[in-house]
Amino acid sequence: MLKKASRPLVFLVLAVVVVLAVVLAVVVAAAPAAWGADAPAGAPALPRVEVRSADLWAVGVVHDDKMSIHLSRLIDNAPVRDAAISVVLRGTAYAATAESDGSYSLQTKDLTLPGPAVVEFQVAFGAARESLKGTLDIGAAAGVTDDKNNARQLWWWVLNFAVCFGVLWLISRRRKAAQT
C-alpha cells in the first residue's frame, strides 16, 4: 500500500497524464491531415456534373481550377474522341481541349468560385450537334472548414482542465495542511 504522503503525488501525476491524453486526443481529432492521415472515409467527393441526352453522356469532374470531361455514347459507352466541346459556365463559353486519353479538359478560375452553377456542354461531332445542361455545385474551398471555432474550442477545453487541475491541487494542499 502507498504511504499517505505519496498519495497526493500519485494523484497529481495521474491528473497530469489524463489532461495530456485528452489534449492530445482533441488535437489529433481536430486535424487528422496535419498528422499525415488521409481524408476520412466520409469526406465529400470532388465536385462533379453528370448530364445525359438521347445519345450522349457527359461527366465533368472538377479539381481546383480544372475540369476533366469524359464524353461517351449511351448505346455502347464508347468514348467520343473526335468532338468539339464548348462549355458554358456562369454565362461564359470556354473551349475544352482534347487530351490523349480520350477525355477533354477545361481550365478556368470560374471553377474555383463556390456555389451552384449551370453548366452547358455544347458538343459537335460529325454532323451532329447536341447541348447537354446540368448543375455543378462547387462547395467550400478545399481544406477550409466551416467551423471557425476549432482552435477556440480546443483552448476552452485546455483551460477547463487546467482549472479543474488547479482546484484539485488546492484541495490536496488544504488537506495536507490540515493534517499537519
PDB file of C-alpha atoms in Angstrom:
ATOM      1  CA  MET A   1       0.000   0.000   0.000  1.00  0.00           C
ATOM      2  CA  LEU A   2       1.148   3.547  -0.638  1.00  0.00           C
ATOM      3  CA  LYS A   3       2.160   5.840   2.163  1.00  0.00           C
ATOM      4  CA  LYS A   4      -0.199   8.718   2.913  1.00  0.00           C
ATOM      5  CA  ALA A   5       2.456  11.252   1.897  1.00  0.00           C
ATOM      6  CA  SER A   6       2.858   9.763  -1.610  1.00  0.00           C
ATOM      7  CA  ARG A   7      -0.889   9.564  -2.423  1.00  0.00           C
ATOM      8  CA  PRO A   8      -1.216  13.250  -3.452  1.00  0.00           C
ATOM      9  CA  LEU A   9       1.845  12.886  -5.668  1.00  0.00           C
ATOM     10  CA  VAL A  10       0.356   9.844  -7.433  1.00  0.00           C
ATOM     11  CA  PHE A  11      -2.951  11.708  -7.793  1.00  0.00           C
ATOM     12  CA  LEU A  12      -1.112  14.697  -9.266  1.00  0.00           C
ATOM     13  CA  VAL A  13       0.812  12.578 -11.798  1.00  0.00           C
ATOM     14  CA  LEU A  14      -2.363  10.732 -12.787  1.00  0.00           C
ATOM     15  CA  ALA A  15      -4.232  14.024 -13.297  1.00  0.00           C
ATOM     16  CA  VAL A  16      -1.429  15.402 -15.500  1.00  0.00           C
ATOM     17  CA  VAL A  17      -1.380  12.230 -17.627  1.00  0.00           C
ATOM     18  CA  VAL A  18      -5.163  12.336 -18.110  1.00  0.00           C
ATOM     19  CA  VAL A  19      -5.092  16.032 -19.084  1.00  0.00           C
ATOM     20  CA  LEU A  20      -2.271  15.477 -21.594  1.00  0.00           C
ATOM     21  CA  ALA A  21      -4.056  12.460 -23.098  1.00  0.00           C
ATOM     22  CA  VAL A  22      -7.282  14.411 -23.560  1.00  0.00           C
ATOM     23  CA  VAL A  23      -5.483  17.396 -25.107  1.00  0.00           C
ATOM     24  CA  LEU A  24      -3.588  15.114 -27.492  1.00  0.00           C
ATOM     25  CA  ALA A  25      -6.800  13.301 -28.493  1.00  0.00           C
ATOM     26  CA  VAL A  26      -8.560  16.609 -29.194  1.00  0.00           C
ATOM     27  CA  VAL A  27      -5.659  17.912 -31.286  1.00  0.00           C
ATOM     28  CA  VAL A  28      -5.375  14.721 -33.340  1.00  0.00           C
ATOM     29  CA  ALA A  29      -9.139  14.534 -33.885  1.00  0.00           C
ATOM     30  CA  ALA A  30      -9.341  18.199 -34.903  1.00  0.00           C
ATOM     31  CA  ALA A  31      -6.679  17.991 -37.618  1.00  0.00           C
ATOM     32  CA  PRO A  32      -6.021  14.454 -38.912  1.00  0.00           C
ATOM     33  CA  ALA A  33      -4.380  15.775 -42.104  1.00  0.00           C
ATOM     34  CA  ALA A  34      -1.778  17.622 -40.045  1.00  0.00           C
ATOM     35  CA  TRP A  35      -0.633  14.282 -38.634  1.00  0.00           C
ATOM     36  CA  GLY A  36      -0.236  12.618 -42.022  1.00  0.00           C
ATOM     37  CA  ALA A  37      -3.610  10.896 -42.086  1.00  0.00           C
ATOM     38  CA  ASP A  38      -5.656  10.693 -45.251  1.00  0.00           C
ATOM     39  CA  ALA A  39      -9.053  12.265 -45.566  1.00  0.00           C
ATOM     40  CA  PRO A  40     -11.743  10.498 -43.560  1.00  0.00           C
ATOM     41  CA  ALA A  41     -13.865   7.891 -45.303  1.00  0.00           C
ATOM     42  CA  GLY A  42     -16.887  10.169 -45.158  1.00  0.00           C
ATOM     43  CA  ALA A  43     -15.081  13.065 -46.843  1.00  0.00           C
ATOM     44  CA  PRO A  44     -17.005  14.667 -49.673  1.00  0.00           C
ATOM     45  CA  ALA A  45     -16.099  13.661 -53.217  1.00  0.00           C
ATOM     46  CA  LEU A  46     -14.830  16.090 -55.828  1.00  0.00           C
ATOM     47  CA  PRO A  47     -17.477  18.362 -57.346  1.00  0.00           C
ATOM     48  CA  ARG A  48     -18.968  16.807 -60.485  1.00  0.00           C
ATOM     49  CA  VAL A  49     -21.701  17.248 -63.026  1.00  0.00           C
ATOM     50  CA  GLU A  50     -23.361  14.404 -64.944  1.00  0.00           C
ATOM     51  CA  VAL A  51     -25.637  15.126 -67.885  1.00  0.00           C
ATOM     52  CA  ARG A  52     -27.342  12.884 -70.462  1.00  0.00           C
ATOM     53  CA  SER A  53     -29.049  13.366 -73.748  1.00  0.00           C
ATOM     54  CA  ALA A  54     -30.690  10.830 -76.042  1.00  0.00           C
ATOM     55  CA  ASP A  55     -27.280   9.787 -77.437  1.00  0.00           C
ATOM     56  CA  LEU A  56     -24.518  11.119 -75.155  1.00  0.00           C
ATOM     57  CA  TRP A  57     -23.425  11.049 -71.557  1.00  0.00           C
ATOM     58  CA  ALA A  58     -21.005  13.679 -70.203  1.00  0.00           C
ATOM     59  CA  VAL A  59     -19.324  13.663 -66.806  1.00  0.00           C
ATOM     60  CA  GLY A  60     -17.321  16.664 -65.644  1.00  0.00           C
ATOM     61  CA  VAL A  61     -15.125  16.347 -62.530  1.00  0.00           C
ATOM     62  CA  VAL A  62     -13.618  19.486 -61.008  1.00  0.00           C
ATOM     63  CA  HIS A  63     -10.257  19.544 -59.261  1.00  0.00           C
ATOM     64  CA  ASP A  64      -9.122  23.052 -58.252  1.00  0.00           C
ATOM     65  CA  ASP A  65      -9.453  25.208 -61.381  1.00  0.00           C
ATOM     66  CA  LYS A  66      -9.511  22.321 -63.883  1.00  0.00           C
ATOM     67  CA  MET A  67     -12.441  20.239 -65.118  1.00  0.00           C
ATOM     68  CA  SER A  68     -11.909  16.828 -66.701  1.00  0.00           C
ATOM     69  CA  ILE A  69     -14.737  15.945 -69.066  1.00  0.00           C
ATOM     70  CA  HIS A  70     -15.494  12.382 -70.113  1.00  0.00           C
ATOM     71  CA  LEU A  71     -17.901  12.145 -73.043  1.00  0.00           C
ATOM     72  CA  SER A  72     -19.322   8.784 -74.153  1.00  0.00           C
ATOM     73  CA  ARG A  73     -22.130   7.330 -76.232  1.00  0.00           C
ATOM     74  CA  LEU A  74     -25.055   5.889 -74.296  1.00  0.00           C
ATOM     75  CA  ILE A  75     -25.520   2.952 -76.668  1.00  0.00           C
ATOM     76  CA  ASP A  76     -22.136   1.295 -76.125  1.00  0.00           C
ATOM     77  CA  ASN A  77     -20.419   3.554 -73.550  1.00  0.00           C
ATOM     78  CA  ALA A  78     -17.631   4.183 -76.062  1.00  0.00           C
ATOM     79  CA  PRO A  79     -15.760   7.436 -75.601  1.00  0.00           C
ATOM     80  CA  VAL A  80     -16.382  10.187 -78.139  1.00  0.00           C
ATOM     81  CA  ARG A  81     -12.884  11.240 -79.180  1.00  0.00           C
ATOM     82  CA  ASP A  82     -13.460  13.407 -82.226  1.00  0.00           C
ATOM     83  CA  ALA A  83     -15.821  16.006 -80.777  1.00  0.00           C
ATOM     84  CA  ALA A  84     -15.513  19.736 -80.339  1.00  0.00           C
ATOM     85  CA  ILE A  85     -16.779  20.666 -76.883  1.00  0.00           C
ATOM     86  CA  SER A  86     -17.660  24.130 -75.712  1.00  0.00           C
ATOM     87  CA  VAL A  87     -18.584  24.568 -72.038  1.00  0.00           C
ATOM     88  CA  VAL A  88     -20.815  27.436 -70.943  1.00  0.00           C
ATOM     89  CA  LEU A  89     -20.128  28.124 -67.266  1.00  0.00           C
ATOM     90  CA  ARG A  90     -21.586  31.083 -65.375  1.00  0.00           C
ATOM     91  CA  GLY A  91     -22.583  32.700 -68.683  1.00  0.00           C
ATOM     92  CA  THR A  92     -19.142  32.454 -70.306  1.00  0.00           C
ATOM     93  CA  ALA A  93     -18.255  29.975 -73.064  1.00  0.00           C
ATOM     94  CA  TYR A  94     -14.947  28.092 -72.845  1.00  0.00           C
ATOM     95  CA  ALA A  95     -13.453  25.706 -75.386  1.00  0.00           C
ATOM     96  CA  ALA A  96     -12.425  22.331 -73.978  1.00  0.00           C
ATOM     97  CA  THR A  97      -9.171  20.799 -75.195  1.00  0.00           C
ATOM     98  CA  ALA A  98      -8.845  17.127 -76.139  1.00  0.00           C
ATOM     99  CA  GLU A  99      -6.499  15.013 -74.017  1.00  0.00           C
ATOM    100  CA  SER A 100      -4.502  11.952 -75.134  1.00  0.00           C
ATOM    101  CA  ASP A 101      -6.598   9.577 -73.001  1.00  0.00           C
ATOM    102  CA  GLY A 102      -9.812  10.471 -74.859  1.00  0.00           C
ATOM    103  CA  SER A 103     -11.104  12.913 -72.280  1.00  0.00           C
ATOM    104  CA  TYR A 104     -11.372  16.677 -72.545  1.00  0.00           C
ATOM    105  CA  SER A 105     -10.204  19.345 -70.142  1.00  0.00           C
ATOM    106  CA  LEU A 106     -11.069  22.894 -69.284  1.00  0.00           C
ATOM    107  CA  GLN A 107      -9.143  25.246 -67.041  1.00  0.00           C
ATOM    108  CA  THR A 108     -10.641  28.454 -65.672  1.00  0.00           C
ATOM    109  CA  LYS A 109     -10.755  30.339 -62.388  1.00  0.00           C
ATOM    110  CA  ASP A 110     -14.578  30.239 -62.565  1.00  0.00           C
ATOM    111  CA  LEU A 111     -14.349  26.639 -61.360  1.00  0.00           C
ATOM    112  CA  THR A 112     -12.959  27.798 -58.011  1.00  0.00           C
ATOM    113  CA  LEU A 113     -15.948  30.006 -57.201  1.00  0.00           C
ATOM    114  CA  PRO A 114     -18.157  28.335 -54.574  1.00  0.00           C
ATOM    115  CA  GLY A 115     -21.837  27.687 -55.079  1.00  0.00           C
ATOM    116  CA  PRO A 116     -24.062  26.090 -57.697  1.00  0.00           C
ATOM    117  CA  ALA A 117     -23.536  26.939 -61.370  1.00  0.00           C
ATOM    118  CA  VAL A 118     -25.427  25.977 -64.501  1.00  0.00           C
ATOM    119  CA  VAL A 119     -23.153  24.113 -66.922  1.00  0.00           C
ATOM    120  CA  GLU A 120     -23.951  23.557 -70.579  1.00  0.00           C
ATOM    121  CA  PHE A 121     -21.852  21.205 -72.703  1.00  0.00           C
ATOM    122  CA  GLN A 122     -22.226  22.104 -76.400  1.00  0.00           C
ATOM    123  CA  VAL A 123     -20.969  19.076 -78.301  1.00  0.00           C
ATOM    124  CA  ALA A 124     -20.331  18.945 -82.046  1.00  0.00           C
ATOM    125  CA  PHE A 125     -19.203  15.632 -83.552  1.00  0.00           C
ATOM    126  CA  GLY A 126     -19.576  14.827 -87.219  1.00  0.00           C
ATOM    127  CA  ALA A 127     -22.750  16.448 -88.495  1.00  0.00           C
ATOM    128  CA  ALA A 128     -24.487  16.146 -85.121  1.00  0.00           C
ATOM    129  CA  ARG A 129     -24.753  18.883 -82.516  1.00  0.00           C
ATOM    130  CA  GLU A 130     -26.094  18.420 -79.006  1.00  0.00           C
ATOM    131  CA  SER A 131     -26.490  20.568 -75.942  1.00  0.00           C
ATOM    132  CA  LEU A 132     -26.335  18.937 -72.520  1.00  0.00           C
ATOM    133  CA  LYS A 133     -27.281  21.023 -69.464  1.00  0.00           C
ATOM    134  CA  GLY A 134     -26.684  20.305 -65.796  1.00  0.00           C
ATOM    135  CA  THR A 135     -25.827  21.890 -62.472  1.00  0.00           C
ATOM    136  CA  LEU A 136     -22.417  21.859 -60.863  1.00  0.00           C
ATOM    137  CA  ASP A 137     -22.318  22.508 -57.122  1.00  0.00           C
ATOM    138  CA  ILE A 138     -18.874  23.603 -56.032  1.00  0.00           C
ATOM    139  CA  GLY A 139     -18.613  23.508 -52.250  1.00  0.00           C
ATOM    140  CA  ALA A 140     -16.317  25.464 -49.980  1.00  0.00           C
ATOM    141  CA  ALA A 141     -12.639  25.689 -50.838  1.00  0.00           C
ATOM    142  CA  ALA A 142     -10.686  22.504 -50.187  1.00  0.00           C
ATOM    143  CA  GLY A 143      -9.122  22.324 -46.764  1.00  0.00           C
ATOM    144  CA  VAL A 144     -11.266  25.149 -45.411  1.00  0.00           C
ATOM    145  CA  THR A 145     -13.749  24.110 -42.788  1.00  0.00           C
ATOM    146  CA  ASP A 146     -16.966  25.868 -41.974  1.00  0.00           C
ATOM    147  CA  ASP A 147     -16.210  25.559 -38.262  1.00  0.00           C
ATOM    148  CA  LYS A 148     -14.196  28.608 -37.289  1.00  0.00           C
ATOM    149  CA  ASN A 149     -14.256  27.726 -33.575  1.00  0.00           C
ATOM    150  CA  ASN A 150     -11.993  24.651 -33.645  1.00  0.00           C
ATOM    151  CA  ALA A 151      -8.996  26.413 -32.090  1.00  0.00           C
ATOM    152  CA  ARG A 152     -11.182  28.336 -29.676  1.00  0.00           C
ATOM    153  CA  GLN A 153     -12.889  25.139 -28.520  1.00  0.00           C
ATOM    154  CA  LEU A 154      -9.550  23.381 -28.093  1.00  0.00           C
ATOM    155  CA  TRP A 155      -8.218  26.152 -25.885  1.00  0.00           C
ATOM    156  CA  TRP A 156     -11.502  26.215 -23.941  1.00  0.00           C
ATOM    157  CA  TRP A 157     -11.065  22.533 -23.096  1.00  0.00           C
ATOM    158  CA  VAL A 158      -7.432  23.077 -22.091  1.00  0.00           C
ATOM    159  CA  LEU A 159      -8.490  25.954 -19.824  1.00  0.00           C
ATOM    160  CA  ASN A 160     -11.270  23.837 -18.268  1.00  0.00           C
ATOM    161  CA  PHE A 161      -8.862  21.015 -17.468  1.00  0.00           C
ATOM    162  CA  ALA A 162      -6.322  23.469 -16.081  1.00  0.00           C
ATOM    163  CA  VAL A 163      -8.941  24.989 -13.762  1.00  0.00           C
ATOM    164  CA  CYS A 164     -10.085  21.543 -12.600  1.00  0.00           C
ATOM    165  CA  PHE A 165      -6.491  20.511 -12.026  1.00  0.00           C
ATOM    166  CA  GLY A 166      -5.855  23.725 -10.063  1.00  0.00           C
ATOM    167  CA  VAL A 167      -8.905  23.174  -7.856  1.00  0.00           C
ATOM    168  CA  LEU A 168      -7.874  19.583  -7.133  1.00  0.00           C
ATOM    169  CA  TRP A 169      -4.346  20.694  -6.329  1.00  0.00           C
ATOM    170  CA  LEU A 170      -5.636  23.368  -3.902  1.00  0.00           C
ATOM    171  CA  ILE A 171      -7.884  20.804  -2.194  1.00  0.00           C
ATOM    172  CA  SER A 172      -4.977  18.377  -1.771  1.00  0.00           C
ATOM    173  CA  ARG A 173      -2.764  21.153  -0.333  1.00  0.00           C
ATOM    174  CA  ARG A 174      -5.533  22.184   2.047  1.00  0.00           C
ATOM    175  CA  ARG A 175      -5.940  18.603   3.277  1.00  0.00           C
ATOM    176  CA  LYS A 176      -2.204  18.258   3.672  1.00  0.00           C
ATOM    177  CA  ALA A 177      -2.068  21.496   5.709  1.00  0.00           C
ATOM    178  CA  ALA A 178      -4.952  20.321   7.885  1.00  0.00           C
ATOM    179  CA  GLN A 179      -3.126  17.057   8.683  1.00  0.00           C
ATOM    180  CA  THR A 180      -0.011  18.842   9.973  1.00  0.00           C
TER     181      THR A 180
END
